[in-house]
mmCIF file of C-alpha atoms and ligand atoms in Angstrom:
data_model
loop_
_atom_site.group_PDB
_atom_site.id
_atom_site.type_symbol
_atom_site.label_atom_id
_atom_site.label_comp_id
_atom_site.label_asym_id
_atom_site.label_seq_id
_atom_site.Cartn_x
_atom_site.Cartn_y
_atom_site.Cartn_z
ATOM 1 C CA UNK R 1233 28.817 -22.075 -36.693
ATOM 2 C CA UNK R 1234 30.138 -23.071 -33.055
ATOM 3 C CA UNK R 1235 29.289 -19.950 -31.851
ATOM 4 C CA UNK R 1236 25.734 -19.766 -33.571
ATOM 5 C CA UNK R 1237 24.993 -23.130 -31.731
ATOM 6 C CA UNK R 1238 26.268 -22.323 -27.712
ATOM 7 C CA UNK R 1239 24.409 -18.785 -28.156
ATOM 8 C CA UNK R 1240 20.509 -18.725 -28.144
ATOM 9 C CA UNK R 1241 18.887 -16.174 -30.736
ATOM 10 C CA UNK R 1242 16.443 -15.570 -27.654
ATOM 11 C CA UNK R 1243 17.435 -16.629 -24.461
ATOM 12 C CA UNK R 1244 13.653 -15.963 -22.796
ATOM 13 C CA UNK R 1245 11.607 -18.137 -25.371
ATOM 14 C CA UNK R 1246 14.798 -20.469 -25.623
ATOM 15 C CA UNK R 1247 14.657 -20.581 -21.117
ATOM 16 C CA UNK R 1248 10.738 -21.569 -22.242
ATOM 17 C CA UNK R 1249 11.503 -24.091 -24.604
ATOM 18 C CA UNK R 1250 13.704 -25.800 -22.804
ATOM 19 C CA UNK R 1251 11.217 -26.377 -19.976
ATOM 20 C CA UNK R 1252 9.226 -27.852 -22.272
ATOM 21 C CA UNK R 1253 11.910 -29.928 -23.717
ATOM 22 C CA UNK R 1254 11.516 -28.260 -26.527
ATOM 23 C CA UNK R 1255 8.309 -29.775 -27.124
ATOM 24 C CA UNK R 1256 5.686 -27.767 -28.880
ATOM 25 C CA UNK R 1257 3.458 -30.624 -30.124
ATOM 26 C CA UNK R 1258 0.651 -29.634 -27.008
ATOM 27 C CA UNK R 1259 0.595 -25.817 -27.378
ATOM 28 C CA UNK R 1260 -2.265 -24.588 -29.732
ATOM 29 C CA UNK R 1261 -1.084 -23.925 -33.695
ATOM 30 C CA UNK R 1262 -1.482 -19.524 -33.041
ATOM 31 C CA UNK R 1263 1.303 -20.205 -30.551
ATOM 32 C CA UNK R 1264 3.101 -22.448 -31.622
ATOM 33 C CA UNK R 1265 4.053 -20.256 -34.932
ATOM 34 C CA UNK R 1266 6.626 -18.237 -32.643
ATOM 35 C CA UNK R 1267 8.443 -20.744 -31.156
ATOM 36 C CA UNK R 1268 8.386 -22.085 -34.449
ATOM 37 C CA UNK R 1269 9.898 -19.134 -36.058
ATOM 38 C CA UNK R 1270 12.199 -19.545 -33.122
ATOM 39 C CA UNK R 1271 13.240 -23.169 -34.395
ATOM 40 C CA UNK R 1272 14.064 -21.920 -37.701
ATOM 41 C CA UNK R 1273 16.428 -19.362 -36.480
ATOM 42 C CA UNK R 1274 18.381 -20.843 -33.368
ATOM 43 C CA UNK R 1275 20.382 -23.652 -34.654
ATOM 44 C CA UNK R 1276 21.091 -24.226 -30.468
ATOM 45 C CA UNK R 1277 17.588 -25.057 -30.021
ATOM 46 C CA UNK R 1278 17.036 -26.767 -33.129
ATOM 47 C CA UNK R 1279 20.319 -29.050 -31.978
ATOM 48 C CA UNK R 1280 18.460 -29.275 -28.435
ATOM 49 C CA UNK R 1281 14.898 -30.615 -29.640
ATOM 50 C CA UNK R 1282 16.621 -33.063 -32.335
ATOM 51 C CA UNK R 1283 18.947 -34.816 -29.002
ATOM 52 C CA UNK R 1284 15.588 -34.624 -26.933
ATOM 53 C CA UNK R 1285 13.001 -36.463 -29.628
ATOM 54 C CA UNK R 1286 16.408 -38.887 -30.034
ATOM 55 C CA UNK R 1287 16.246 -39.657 -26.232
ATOM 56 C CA UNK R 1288 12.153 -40.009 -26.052
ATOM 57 C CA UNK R 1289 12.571 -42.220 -29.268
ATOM 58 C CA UNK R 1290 16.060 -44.400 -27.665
ATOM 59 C CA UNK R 1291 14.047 -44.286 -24.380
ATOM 60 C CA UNK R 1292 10.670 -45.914 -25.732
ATOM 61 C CA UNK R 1293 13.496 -48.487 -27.636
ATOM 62 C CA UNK R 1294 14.789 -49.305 -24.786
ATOM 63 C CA UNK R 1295 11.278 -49.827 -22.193
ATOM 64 C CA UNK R 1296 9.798 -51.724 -25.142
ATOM 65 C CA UNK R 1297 12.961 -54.199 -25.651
ATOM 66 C CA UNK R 1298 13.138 -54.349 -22.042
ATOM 67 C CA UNK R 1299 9.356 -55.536 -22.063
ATOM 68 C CA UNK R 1300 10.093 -57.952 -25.216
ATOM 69 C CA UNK R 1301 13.249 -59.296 -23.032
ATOM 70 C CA UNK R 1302 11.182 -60.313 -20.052
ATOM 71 C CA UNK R 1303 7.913 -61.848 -22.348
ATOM 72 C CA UNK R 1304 11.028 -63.594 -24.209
ATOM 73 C CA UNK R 1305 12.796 -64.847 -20.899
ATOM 74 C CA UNK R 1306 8.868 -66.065 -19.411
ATOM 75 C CA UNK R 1307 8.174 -67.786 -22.516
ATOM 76 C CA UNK R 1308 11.546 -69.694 -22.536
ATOM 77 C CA UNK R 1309 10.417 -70.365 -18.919
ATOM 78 C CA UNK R 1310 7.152 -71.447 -19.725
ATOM 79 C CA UNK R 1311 8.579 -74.106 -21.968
ATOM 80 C CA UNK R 1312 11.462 -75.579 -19.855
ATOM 81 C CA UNK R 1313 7.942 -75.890 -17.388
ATOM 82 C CA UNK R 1314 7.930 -79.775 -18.423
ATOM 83 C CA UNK R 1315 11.581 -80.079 -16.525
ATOM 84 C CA UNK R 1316 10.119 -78.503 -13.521
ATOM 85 C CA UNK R 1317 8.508 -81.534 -12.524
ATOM 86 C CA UNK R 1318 11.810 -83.670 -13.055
ATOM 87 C CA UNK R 1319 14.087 -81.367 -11.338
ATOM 88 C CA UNK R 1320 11.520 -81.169 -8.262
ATOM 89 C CA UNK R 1321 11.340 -84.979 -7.947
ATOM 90 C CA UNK R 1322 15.432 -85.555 -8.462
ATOM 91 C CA UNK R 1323 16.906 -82.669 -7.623
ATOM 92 C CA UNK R 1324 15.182 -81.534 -4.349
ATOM 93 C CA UNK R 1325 13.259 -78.359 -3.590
ATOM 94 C CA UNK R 1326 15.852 -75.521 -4.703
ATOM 95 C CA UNK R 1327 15.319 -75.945 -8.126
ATOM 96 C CA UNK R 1328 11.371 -75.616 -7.829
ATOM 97 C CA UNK R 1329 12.286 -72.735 -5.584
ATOM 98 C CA UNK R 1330 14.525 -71.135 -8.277
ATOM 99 C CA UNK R 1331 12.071 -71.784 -11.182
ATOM 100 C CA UNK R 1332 9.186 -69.590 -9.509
ATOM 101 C CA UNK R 1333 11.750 -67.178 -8.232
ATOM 102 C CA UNK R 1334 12.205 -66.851 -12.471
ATOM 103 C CA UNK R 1335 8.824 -66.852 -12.962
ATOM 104 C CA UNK R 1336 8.203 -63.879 -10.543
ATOM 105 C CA UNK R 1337 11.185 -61.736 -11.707
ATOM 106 C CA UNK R 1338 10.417 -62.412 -14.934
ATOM 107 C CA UNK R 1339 6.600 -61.056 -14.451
ATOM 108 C CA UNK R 1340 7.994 -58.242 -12.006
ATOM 109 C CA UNK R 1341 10.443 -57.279 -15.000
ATOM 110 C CA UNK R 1342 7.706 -57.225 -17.546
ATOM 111 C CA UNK R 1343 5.304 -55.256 -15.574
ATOM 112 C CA UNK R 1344 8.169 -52.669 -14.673
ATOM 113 C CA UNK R 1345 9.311 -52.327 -18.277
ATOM 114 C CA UNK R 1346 5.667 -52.171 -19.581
ATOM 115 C CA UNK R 1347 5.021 -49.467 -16.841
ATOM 116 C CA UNK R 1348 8.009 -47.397 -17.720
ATOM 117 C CA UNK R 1349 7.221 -47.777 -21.600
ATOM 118 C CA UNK R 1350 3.687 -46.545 -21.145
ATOM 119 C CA UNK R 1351 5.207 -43.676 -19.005
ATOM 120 C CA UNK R 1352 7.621 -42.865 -21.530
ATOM 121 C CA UNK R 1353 4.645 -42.408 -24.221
ATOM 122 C CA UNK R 1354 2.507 -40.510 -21.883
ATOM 123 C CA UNK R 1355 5.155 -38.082 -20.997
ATOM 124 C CA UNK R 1356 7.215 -37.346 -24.109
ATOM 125 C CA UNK R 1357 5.756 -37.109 -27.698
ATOM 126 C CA UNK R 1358 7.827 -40.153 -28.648
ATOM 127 C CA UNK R 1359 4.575 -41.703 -29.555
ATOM 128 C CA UNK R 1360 3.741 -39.213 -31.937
ATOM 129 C CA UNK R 1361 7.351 -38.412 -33.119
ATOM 130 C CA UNK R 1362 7.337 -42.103 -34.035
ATOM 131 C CA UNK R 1363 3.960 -42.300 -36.287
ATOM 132 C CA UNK R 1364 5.017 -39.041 -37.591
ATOM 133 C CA UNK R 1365 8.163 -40.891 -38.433
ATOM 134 C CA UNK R 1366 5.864 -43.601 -40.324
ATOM 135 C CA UNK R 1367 3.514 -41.587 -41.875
ATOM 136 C CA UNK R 1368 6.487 -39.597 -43.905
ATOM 137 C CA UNK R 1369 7.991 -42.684 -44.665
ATOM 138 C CA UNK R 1370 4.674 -44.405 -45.876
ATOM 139 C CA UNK R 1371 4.372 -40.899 -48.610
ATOM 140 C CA UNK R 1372 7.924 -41.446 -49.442
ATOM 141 C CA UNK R 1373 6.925 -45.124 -50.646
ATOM 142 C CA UNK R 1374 3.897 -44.000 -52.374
ATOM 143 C CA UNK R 1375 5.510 -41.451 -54.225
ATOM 144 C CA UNK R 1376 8.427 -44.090 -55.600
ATOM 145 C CA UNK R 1377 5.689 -46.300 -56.165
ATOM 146 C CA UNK R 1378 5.691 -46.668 -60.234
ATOM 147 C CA UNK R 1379 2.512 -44.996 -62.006
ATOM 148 C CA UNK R 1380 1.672 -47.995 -63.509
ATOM 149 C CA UNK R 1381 1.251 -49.777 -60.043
ATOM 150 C CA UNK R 1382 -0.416 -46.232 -58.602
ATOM 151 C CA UNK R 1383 -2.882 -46.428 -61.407
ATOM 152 C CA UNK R 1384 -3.885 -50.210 -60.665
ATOM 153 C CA UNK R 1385 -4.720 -48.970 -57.162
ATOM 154 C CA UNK R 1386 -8.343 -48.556 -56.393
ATOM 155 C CA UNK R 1387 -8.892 -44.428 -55.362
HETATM 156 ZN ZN1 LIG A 868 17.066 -20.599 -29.074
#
């Protein structure tokens, strides 16, 4: 088993493969039947495209909580906006300083994540991995779905 997965089957389509990332979602279906062949019978790629989709998915995680972080963090700012006004009058200019130093990191933070999210779905099938993802789970619901509920649904 260890030695099946640190030896490729085929080291020239597995050399291929891995410049792709072992992403065969843009090649056209006549092609994509060998390297799929090649899937079935190299558990070391197989091993190497399951870590890869894991790190597009963890990666488009991580940009998107990043982006809900900083819409969280300007929102909480946007609200404590009231105290602005009292910290400016009794407190002197640092805090006003500080507040739309916040403000700006905040949007800088949110732009940045949002950039790197939309970068992460443009350059790894994550996107598609993901509503691939959701679309087997939504035919795993309808087929536990009683037949007396299926039959009630309009066809
Ligand atoms: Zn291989």
């Amino acid at each position: 088993m260890s030695s099946a997965r640190s030896q490729c089957s085929d080291r020239v389509v597995g050399a291929i493969l891995a410049s792709w990332r072992y992403d065969i979602s843009g090649i056209s279906p006549e092609m994509r039947r060998d390297y799929e062949n090649h899937f079935v019978e190299c558990a070391r790629c197989r091993a190497r495209q399951k870590f890869h989709r894991s790190l597009d998915v963890s990666l488009a995680v991580l940009t998107s909580t990043a982006a809900l972080f900083f819409l969280f963090a300007l929102a909480v700012l946007k609200h404590i906006r009231p105290l602005e006004h009292v910290a400016f009058k009794v407190l002197g200019l640092d805090i006003y300083d500080m507040y739309h130093m916040l403000v700006s990191a905040g949007i800088a933070g949110l732009c940045f994540s949002l950039i790197a999210m939309a970068l992460v779905l443009m350059a790894t099938p994550a996107a598609s991995y993901l509503s691939g993802i959701a679309a087997e789970r939504a035919r795993l619901i309808e087929r536990r779905l009683p037949s007396a509920i299926k039959s009630l649904r309009p066809r």
